[in-house]
mmCIF file of C-alpha atoms in Angstrom:
data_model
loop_
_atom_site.group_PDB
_atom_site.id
_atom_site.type_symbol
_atom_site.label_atom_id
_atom_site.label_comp_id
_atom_site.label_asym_id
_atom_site.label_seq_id
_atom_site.Cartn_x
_atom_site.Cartn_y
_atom_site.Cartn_z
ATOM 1 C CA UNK A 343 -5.264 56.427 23.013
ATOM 2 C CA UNK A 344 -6.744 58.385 20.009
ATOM 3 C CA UNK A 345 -5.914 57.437 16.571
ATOM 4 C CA UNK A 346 -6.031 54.269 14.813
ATOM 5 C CA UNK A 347 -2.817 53.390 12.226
ATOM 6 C CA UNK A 348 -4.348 51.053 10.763
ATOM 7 C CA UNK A 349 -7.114 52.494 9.306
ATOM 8 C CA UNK A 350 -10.631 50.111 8.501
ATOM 9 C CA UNK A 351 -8.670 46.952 9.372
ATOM 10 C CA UNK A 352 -8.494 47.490 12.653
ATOM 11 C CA UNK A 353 -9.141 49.965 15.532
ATOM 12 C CA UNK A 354 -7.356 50.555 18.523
ATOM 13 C CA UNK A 355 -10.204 49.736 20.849
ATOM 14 C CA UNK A 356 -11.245 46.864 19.395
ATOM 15 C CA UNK A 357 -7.338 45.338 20.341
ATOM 16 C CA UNK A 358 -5.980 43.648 23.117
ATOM 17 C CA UNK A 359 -4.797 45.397 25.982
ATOM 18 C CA UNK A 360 -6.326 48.733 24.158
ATOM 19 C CA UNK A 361 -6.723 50.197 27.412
ATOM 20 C CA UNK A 362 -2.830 50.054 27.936
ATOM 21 C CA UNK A 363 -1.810 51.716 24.807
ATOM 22 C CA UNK A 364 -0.398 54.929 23.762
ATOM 23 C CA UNK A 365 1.557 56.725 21.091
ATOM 24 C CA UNK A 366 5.319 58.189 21.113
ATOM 25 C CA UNK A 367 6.545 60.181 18.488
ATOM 26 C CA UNK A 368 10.257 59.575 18.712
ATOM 27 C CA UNK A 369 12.470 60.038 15.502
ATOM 28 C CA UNK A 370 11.602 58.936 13.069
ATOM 29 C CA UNK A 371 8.526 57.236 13.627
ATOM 30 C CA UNK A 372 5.165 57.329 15.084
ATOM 31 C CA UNK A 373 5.502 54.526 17.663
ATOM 32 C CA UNK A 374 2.063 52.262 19.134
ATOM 33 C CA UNK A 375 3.355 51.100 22.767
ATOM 34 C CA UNK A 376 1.720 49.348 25.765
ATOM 35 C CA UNK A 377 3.174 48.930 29.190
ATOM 36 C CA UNK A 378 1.558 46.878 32.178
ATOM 37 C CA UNK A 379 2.604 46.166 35.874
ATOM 38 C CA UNK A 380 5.060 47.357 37.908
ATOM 39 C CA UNK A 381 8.376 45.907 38.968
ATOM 40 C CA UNK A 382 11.665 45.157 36.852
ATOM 41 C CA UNK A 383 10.987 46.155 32.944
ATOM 42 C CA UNK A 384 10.716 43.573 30.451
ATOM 43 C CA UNK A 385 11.056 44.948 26.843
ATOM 44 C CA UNK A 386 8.844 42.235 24.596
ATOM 45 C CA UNK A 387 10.018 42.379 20.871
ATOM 46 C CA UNK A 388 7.355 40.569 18.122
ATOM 47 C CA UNK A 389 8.867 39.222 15.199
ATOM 48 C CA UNK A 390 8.618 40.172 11.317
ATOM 49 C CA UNK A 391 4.537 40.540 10.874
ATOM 50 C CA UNK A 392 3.633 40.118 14.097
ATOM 51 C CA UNK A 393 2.716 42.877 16.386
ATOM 52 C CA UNK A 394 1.982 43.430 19.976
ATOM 53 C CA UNK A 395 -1.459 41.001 19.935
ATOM 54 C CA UNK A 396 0.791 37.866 19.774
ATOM 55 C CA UNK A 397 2.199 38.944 23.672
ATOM 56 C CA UNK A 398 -1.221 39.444 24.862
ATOM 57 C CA UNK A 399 -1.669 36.266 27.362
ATOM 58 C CA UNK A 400 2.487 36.534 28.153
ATOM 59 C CA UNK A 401 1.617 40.206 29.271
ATOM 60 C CA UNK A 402 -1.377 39.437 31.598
ATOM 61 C CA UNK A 403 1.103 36.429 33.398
ATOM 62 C CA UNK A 404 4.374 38.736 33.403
ATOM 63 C CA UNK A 405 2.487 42.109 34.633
ATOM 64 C CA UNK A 406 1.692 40.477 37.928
ATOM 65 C CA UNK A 407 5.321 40.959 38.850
ATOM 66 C CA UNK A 408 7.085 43.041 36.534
ATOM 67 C CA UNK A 409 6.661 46.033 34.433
ATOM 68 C CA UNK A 410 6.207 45.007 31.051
ATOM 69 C CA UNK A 411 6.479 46.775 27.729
ATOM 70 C CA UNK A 412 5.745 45.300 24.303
ATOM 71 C CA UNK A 413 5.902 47.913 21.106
ATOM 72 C CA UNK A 414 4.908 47.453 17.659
ATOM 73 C CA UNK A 415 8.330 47.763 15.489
ATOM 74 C CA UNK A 416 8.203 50.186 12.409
ATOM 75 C CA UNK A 417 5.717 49.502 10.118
ATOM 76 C CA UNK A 418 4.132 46.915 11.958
ATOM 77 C CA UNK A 419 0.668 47.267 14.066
ATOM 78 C CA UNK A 420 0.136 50.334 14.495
ATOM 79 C CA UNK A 421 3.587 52.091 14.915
ATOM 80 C CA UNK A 422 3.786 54.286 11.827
ATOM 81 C CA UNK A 423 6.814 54.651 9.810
ATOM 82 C CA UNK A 424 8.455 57.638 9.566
ATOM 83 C CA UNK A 425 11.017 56.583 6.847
ATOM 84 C CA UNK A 426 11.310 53.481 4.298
ATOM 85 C CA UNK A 427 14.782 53.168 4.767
ATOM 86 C CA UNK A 428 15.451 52.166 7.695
ATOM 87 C CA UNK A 429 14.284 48.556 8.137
ATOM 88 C CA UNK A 430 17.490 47.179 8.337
ATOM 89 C CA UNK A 431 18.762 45.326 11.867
ATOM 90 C CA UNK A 432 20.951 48.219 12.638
ATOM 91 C CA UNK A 433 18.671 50.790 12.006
ATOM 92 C CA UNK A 434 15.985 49.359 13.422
ATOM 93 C CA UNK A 435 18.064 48.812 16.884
ATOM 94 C CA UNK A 436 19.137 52.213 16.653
ATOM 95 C CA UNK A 437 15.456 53.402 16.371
ATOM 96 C CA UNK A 438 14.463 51.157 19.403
ATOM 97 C CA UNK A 439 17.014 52.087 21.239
ATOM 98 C CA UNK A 440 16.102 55.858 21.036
ATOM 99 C CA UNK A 441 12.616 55.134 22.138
ATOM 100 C CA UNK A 442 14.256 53.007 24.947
ATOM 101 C CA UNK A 443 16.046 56.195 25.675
ATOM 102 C CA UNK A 444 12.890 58.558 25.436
ATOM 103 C CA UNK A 445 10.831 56.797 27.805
ATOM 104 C CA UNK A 446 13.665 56.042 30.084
ATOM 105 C CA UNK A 447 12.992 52.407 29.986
ATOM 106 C CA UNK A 448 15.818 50.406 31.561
ATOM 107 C CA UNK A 449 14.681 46.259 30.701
ATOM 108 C CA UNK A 450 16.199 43.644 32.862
ATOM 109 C CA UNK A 451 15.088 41.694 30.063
ATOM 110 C CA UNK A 452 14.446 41.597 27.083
ATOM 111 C CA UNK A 453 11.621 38.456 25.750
ATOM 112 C CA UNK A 454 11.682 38.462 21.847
ATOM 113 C CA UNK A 455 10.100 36.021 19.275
ATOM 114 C CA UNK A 456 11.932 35.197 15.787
ATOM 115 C CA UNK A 457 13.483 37.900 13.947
ATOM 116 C CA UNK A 458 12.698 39.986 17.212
ATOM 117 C CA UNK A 459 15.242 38.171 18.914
ATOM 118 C CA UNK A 460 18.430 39.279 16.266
ATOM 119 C CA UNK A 461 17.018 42.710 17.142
ATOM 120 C CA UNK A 462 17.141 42.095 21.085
ATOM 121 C CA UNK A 463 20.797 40.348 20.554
ATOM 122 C CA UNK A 464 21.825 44.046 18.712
ATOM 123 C CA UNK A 465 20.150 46.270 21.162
ATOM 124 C CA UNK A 466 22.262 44.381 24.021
ATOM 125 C CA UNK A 467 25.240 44.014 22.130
ATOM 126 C CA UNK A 468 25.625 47.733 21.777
ATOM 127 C CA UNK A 469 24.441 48.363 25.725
ATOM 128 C CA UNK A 470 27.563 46.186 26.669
ATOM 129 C CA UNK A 471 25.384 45.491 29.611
ATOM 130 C CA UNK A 472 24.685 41.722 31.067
ATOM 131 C CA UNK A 473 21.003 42.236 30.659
ATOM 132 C CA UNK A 474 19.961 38.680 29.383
ATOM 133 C CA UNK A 475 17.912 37.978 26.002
ATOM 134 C CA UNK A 476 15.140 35.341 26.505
ATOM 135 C CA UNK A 477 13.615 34.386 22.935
ATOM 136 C CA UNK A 478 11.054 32.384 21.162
ATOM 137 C CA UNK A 479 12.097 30.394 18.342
ATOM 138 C CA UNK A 480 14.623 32.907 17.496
ATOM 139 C CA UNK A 481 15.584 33.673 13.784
ATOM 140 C CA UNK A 482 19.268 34.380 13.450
ATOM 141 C CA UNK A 483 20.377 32.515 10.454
ATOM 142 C CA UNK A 484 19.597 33.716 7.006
ATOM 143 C CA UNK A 485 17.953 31.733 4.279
ATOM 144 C CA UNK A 486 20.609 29.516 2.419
ATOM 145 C CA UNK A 487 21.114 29.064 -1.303
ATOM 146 C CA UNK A 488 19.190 30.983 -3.815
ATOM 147 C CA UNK A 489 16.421 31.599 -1.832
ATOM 148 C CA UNK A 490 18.566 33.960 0.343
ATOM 149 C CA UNK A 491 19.121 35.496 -2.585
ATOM 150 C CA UNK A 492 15.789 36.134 -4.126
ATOM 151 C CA UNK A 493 13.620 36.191 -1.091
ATOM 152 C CA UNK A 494 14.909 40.196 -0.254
ATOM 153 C CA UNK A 495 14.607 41.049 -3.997
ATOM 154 C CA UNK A 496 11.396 39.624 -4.490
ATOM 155 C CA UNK A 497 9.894 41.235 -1.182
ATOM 156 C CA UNK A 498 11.709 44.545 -2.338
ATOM 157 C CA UNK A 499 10.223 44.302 -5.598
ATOM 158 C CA UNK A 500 6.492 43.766 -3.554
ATOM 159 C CA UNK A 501 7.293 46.543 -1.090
ATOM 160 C CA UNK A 502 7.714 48.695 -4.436
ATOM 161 C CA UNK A 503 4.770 47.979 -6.428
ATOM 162 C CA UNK A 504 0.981 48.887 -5.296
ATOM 163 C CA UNK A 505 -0.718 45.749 -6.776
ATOM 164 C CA UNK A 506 1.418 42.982 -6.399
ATOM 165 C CA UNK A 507 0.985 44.319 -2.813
ATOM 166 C CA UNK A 508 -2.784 44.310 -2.742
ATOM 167 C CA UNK A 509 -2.527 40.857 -4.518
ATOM 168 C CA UNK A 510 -0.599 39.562 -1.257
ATOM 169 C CA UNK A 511 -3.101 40.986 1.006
ATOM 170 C CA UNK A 512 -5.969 39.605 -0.768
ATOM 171 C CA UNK A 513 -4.259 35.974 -0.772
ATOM 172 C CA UNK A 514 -3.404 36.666 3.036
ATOM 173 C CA UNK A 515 -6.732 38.214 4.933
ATOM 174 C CA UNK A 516 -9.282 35.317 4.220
ATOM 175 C CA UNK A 517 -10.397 33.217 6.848
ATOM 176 C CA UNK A 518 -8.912 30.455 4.810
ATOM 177 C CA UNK A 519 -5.761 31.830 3.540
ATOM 178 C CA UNK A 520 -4.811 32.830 7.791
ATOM 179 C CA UNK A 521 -5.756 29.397 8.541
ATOM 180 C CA UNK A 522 -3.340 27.674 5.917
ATOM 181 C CA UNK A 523 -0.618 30.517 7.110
ATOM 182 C CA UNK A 524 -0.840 29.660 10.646
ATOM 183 C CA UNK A 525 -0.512 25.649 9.605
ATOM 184 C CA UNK A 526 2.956 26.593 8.161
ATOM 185 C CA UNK A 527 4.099 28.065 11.630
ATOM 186 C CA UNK A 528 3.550 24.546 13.347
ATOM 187 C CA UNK A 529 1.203 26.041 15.683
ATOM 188 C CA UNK A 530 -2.081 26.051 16.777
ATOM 189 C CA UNK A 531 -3.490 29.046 18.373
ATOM 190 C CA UNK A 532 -7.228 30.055 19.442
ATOM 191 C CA UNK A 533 -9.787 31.696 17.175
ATOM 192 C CA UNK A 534 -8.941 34.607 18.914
ATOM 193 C CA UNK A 535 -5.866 34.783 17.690
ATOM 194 C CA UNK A 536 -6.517 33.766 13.898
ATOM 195 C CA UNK A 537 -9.101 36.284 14.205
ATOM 196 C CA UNK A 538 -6.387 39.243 14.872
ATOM 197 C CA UNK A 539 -4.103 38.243 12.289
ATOM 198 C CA UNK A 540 -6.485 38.088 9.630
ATOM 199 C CA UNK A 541 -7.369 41.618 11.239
ATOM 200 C CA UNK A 542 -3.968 42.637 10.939
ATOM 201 C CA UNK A 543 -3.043 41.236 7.289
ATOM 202 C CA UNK A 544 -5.866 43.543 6.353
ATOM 203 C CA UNK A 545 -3.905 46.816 6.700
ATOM 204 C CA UNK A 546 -1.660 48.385 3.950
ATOM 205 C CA UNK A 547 0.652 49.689 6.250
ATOM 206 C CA UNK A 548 1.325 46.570 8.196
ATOM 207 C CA UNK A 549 2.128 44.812 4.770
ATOM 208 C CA UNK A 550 3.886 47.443 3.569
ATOM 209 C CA UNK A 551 5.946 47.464 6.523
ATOM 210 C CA UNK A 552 6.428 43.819 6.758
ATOM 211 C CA UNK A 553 7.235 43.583 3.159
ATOM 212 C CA UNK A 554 10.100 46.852 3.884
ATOM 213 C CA UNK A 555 11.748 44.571 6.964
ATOM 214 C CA UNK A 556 12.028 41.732 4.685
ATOM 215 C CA UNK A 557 13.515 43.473 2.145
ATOM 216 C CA UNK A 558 16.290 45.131 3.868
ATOM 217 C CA UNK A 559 16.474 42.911 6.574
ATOM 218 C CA UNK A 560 20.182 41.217 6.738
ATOM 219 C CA UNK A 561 21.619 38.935 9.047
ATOM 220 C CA UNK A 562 25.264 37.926 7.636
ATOM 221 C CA UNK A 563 27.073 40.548 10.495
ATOM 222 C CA UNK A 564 25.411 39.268 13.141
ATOM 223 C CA UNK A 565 25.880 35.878 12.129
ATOM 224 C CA UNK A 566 29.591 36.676 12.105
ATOM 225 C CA UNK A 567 29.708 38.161 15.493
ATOM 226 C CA UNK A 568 27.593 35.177 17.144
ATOM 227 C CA UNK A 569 30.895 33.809 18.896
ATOM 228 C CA UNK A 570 31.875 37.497 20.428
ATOM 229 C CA UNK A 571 28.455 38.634 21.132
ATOM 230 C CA UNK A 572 28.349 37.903 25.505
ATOM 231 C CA UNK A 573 24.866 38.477 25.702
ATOM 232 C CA UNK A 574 23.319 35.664 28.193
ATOM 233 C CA UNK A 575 20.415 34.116 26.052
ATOM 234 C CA UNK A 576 18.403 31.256 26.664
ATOM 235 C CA UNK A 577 16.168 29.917 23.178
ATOM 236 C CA UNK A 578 13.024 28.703 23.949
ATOM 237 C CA UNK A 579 12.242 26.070 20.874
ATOM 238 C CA UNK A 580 9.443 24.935 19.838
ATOM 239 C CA UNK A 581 10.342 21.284 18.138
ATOM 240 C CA UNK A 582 7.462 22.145 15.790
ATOM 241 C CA UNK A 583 8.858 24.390 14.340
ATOM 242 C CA UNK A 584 8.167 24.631 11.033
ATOM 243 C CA UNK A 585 9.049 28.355 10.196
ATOM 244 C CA UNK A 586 12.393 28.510 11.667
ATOM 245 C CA UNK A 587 14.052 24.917 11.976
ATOM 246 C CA UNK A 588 15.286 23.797 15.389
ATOM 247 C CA UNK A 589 18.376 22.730 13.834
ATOM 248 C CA UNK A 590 19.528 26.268 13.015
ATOM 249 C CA UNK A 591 19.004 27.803 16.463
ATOM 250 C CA UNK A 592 20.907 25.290 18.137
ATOM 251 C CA UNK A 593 24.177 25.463 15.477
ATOM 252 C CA UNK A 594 23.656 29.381 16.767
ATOM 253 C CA UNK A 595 23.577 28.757 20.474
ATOM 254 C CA UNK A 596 26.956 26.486 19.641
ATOM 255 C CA UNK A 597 28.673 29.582 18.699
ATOM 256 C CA UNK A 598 27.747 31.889 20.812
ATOM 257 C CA UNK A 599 29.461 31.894 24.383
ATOM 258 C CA UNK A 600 26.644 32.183 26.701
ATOM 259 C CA UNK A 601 23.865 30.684 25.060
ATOM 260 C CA UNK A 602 21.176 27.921 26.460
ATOM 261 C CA UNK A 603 18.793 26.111 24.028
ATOM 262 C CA UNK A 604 15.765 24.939 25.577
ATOM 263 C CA UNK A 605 13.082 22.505 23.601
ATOM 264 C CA UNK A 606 9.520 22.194 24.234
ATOM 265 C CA UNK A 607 7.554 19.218 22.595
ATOM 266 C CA UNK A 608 4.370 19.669 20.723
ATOM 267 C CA UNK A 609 4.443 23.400 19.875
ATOM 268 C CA UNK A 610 5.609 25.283 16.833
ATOM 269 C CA UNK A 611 6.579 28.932 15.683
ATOM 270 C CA UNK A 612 4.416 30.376 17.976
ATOM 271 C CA UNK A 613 5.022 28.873 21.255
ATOM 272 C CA UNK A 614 4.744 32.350 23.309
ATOM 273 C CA UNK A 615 0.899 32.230 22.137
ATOM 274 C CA UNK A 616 0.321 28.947 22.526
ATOM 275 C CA UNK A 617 1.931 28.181 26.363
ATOM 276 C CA UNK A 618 2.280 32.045 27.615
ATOM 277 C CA UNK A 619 2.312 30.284 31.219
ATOM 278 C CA UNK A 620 5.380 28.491 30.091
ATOM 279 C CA UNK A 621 7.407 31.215 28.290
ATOM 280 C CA UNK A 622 6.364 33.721 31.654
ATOM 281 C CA UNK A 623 7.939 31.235 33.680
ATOM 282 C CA UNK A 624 10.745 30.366 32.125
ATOM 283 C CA UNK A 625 11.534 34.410 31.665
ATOM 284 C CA UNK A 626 11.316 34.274 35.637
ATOM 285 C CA UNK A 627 13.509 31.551 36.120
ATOM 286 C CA UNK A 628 16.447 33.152 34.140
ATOM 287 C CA UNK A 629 15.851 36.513 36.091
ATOM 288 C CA UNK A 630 16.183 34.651 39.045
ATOM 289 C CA UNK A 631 19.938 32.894 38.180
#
């Protein structure tokens, strides 16, 4: 567990589940994993600027029957990136997948939050298997109008230039500024929690990364393929919501052939860290179908 990716902000002891980490270097990046319990794998996939922190408490509840895995994606955490072009959703499943393949890891099922879940969707699509994908608020629509336009260019632009970055990170660390970020999620999660992202909007590299998946991140194929993908999903919502609208993930589920939408009252964007009981649970219930 030597090593710490993301230099002053944060170091690997000092994060949850330290004690369960470790690093893989599989092409072409330097990957942070952690992997609890024994049993059936579940893969856990975070979403854009999240990292493995926000699947802490859903962890603890799923390791006490299943072997669970939850990875930083590149750029993110503390998986280093190896190159700054591939951010996109295909390249990005195709560099999961060959750490999948590395480690030998097999998931029954794969639990993803947000854009995590469009990434789950590819890796499943290309297994051909019937390995279901639970997710969290999942993001599979792209922004409409001309903010779909500008929002890559602008976080391209960002990604490219050293201090509008540092301006962003400034604006996002403070106390304050996580506080007002979290409101916009429609959640509320612990201190604890606040406390880690403000840790984790502190590193470079975890900007930088977020800024690179943003940039290059596409979802126009896979919202064409919706109605042929036979993945079995089930959406956990959050009617909260106020990151991605619960409106869009059900027009997705309509599309798709095998897809369940369920809604949970009185939690937002983050409803994995604010009920992990609940999302553990539910995880279990479609395993046992």
């Amino acid at each position: 567990m030597a090593g710490d990716d993301m230099g002053a902000a944060v170091t690997l002891t000092a994060w949850p589940h330290a004690e369960h980490s470790r690093f893989v270097d599989v092409r072409p990046h330097h990957w942070h994993v952690q992997e609890m319990g024994q049993g059936d794998t579940v893969l856990l996939l975070h979403g854009a600027s999240g990292s493995t922190h926000s699947w802490r408490d859903v962890m603890t509840d799923l390791a006490r029957d299943h072997h669970v895995v939850a990875i930083d994606l590149p750029g993110h955490g503390q998986t280093r990136l190896g190159s700054r072009h591939r951010s996109s959703l295909p390249l990005m499943a195709q560099d999961v997948q060959s750490l999948l393949d590395h480690e030998g890891w097999q998931p029954r099922a794969i639990l993803a939050h947000s854009a995590g879940a469009a990434l789950g969707l590819r890796i499943l699509q290309a297994a051909g298997a019937d390995t279901p994908l639970i997710a969290v608020n999942p993001a599979l629509t792209p922004f409409k109008g001309l903010a779909g336009v500008l929002f890559p260019i602008a976080a391209r632009f960002v990604a490219l230039s050293p201090v509008m970055a540092k301006m962003i990170k400034r604006r996002m660390s403070g106390p304050g500024q996580v506080v007002s970020l979290m409101e916009t999620t429609g959640s509320r999660i612990s201190p604890e929690g606040l406390n880690l992202y403000a840790k984790l909007f502190r590193s470079d590299a975890h900007l930088d990364g977020t800024l690179l998946m943003m940039a290059q991140w596409k979802l126009d194929g896979l919202v064409s393929d919706l109605p042929k993908i036979s993945v079995p999903c089930t959406f956990l919502v959050g009617k909260n919501d106020k990151a991605v609208p619960p409106s869009s993930v059900r027009d997705s589920a309509r599309k798709m052939p095998h897809a369940t939408v369920v809604e949970h009252d009185g939690y937002g964007h983050l409803l994995h860290e604010e009920a992990p009981g609940l999302v553990a649970d539910q995880l279990r219930a479609e395993l046992r179908k």
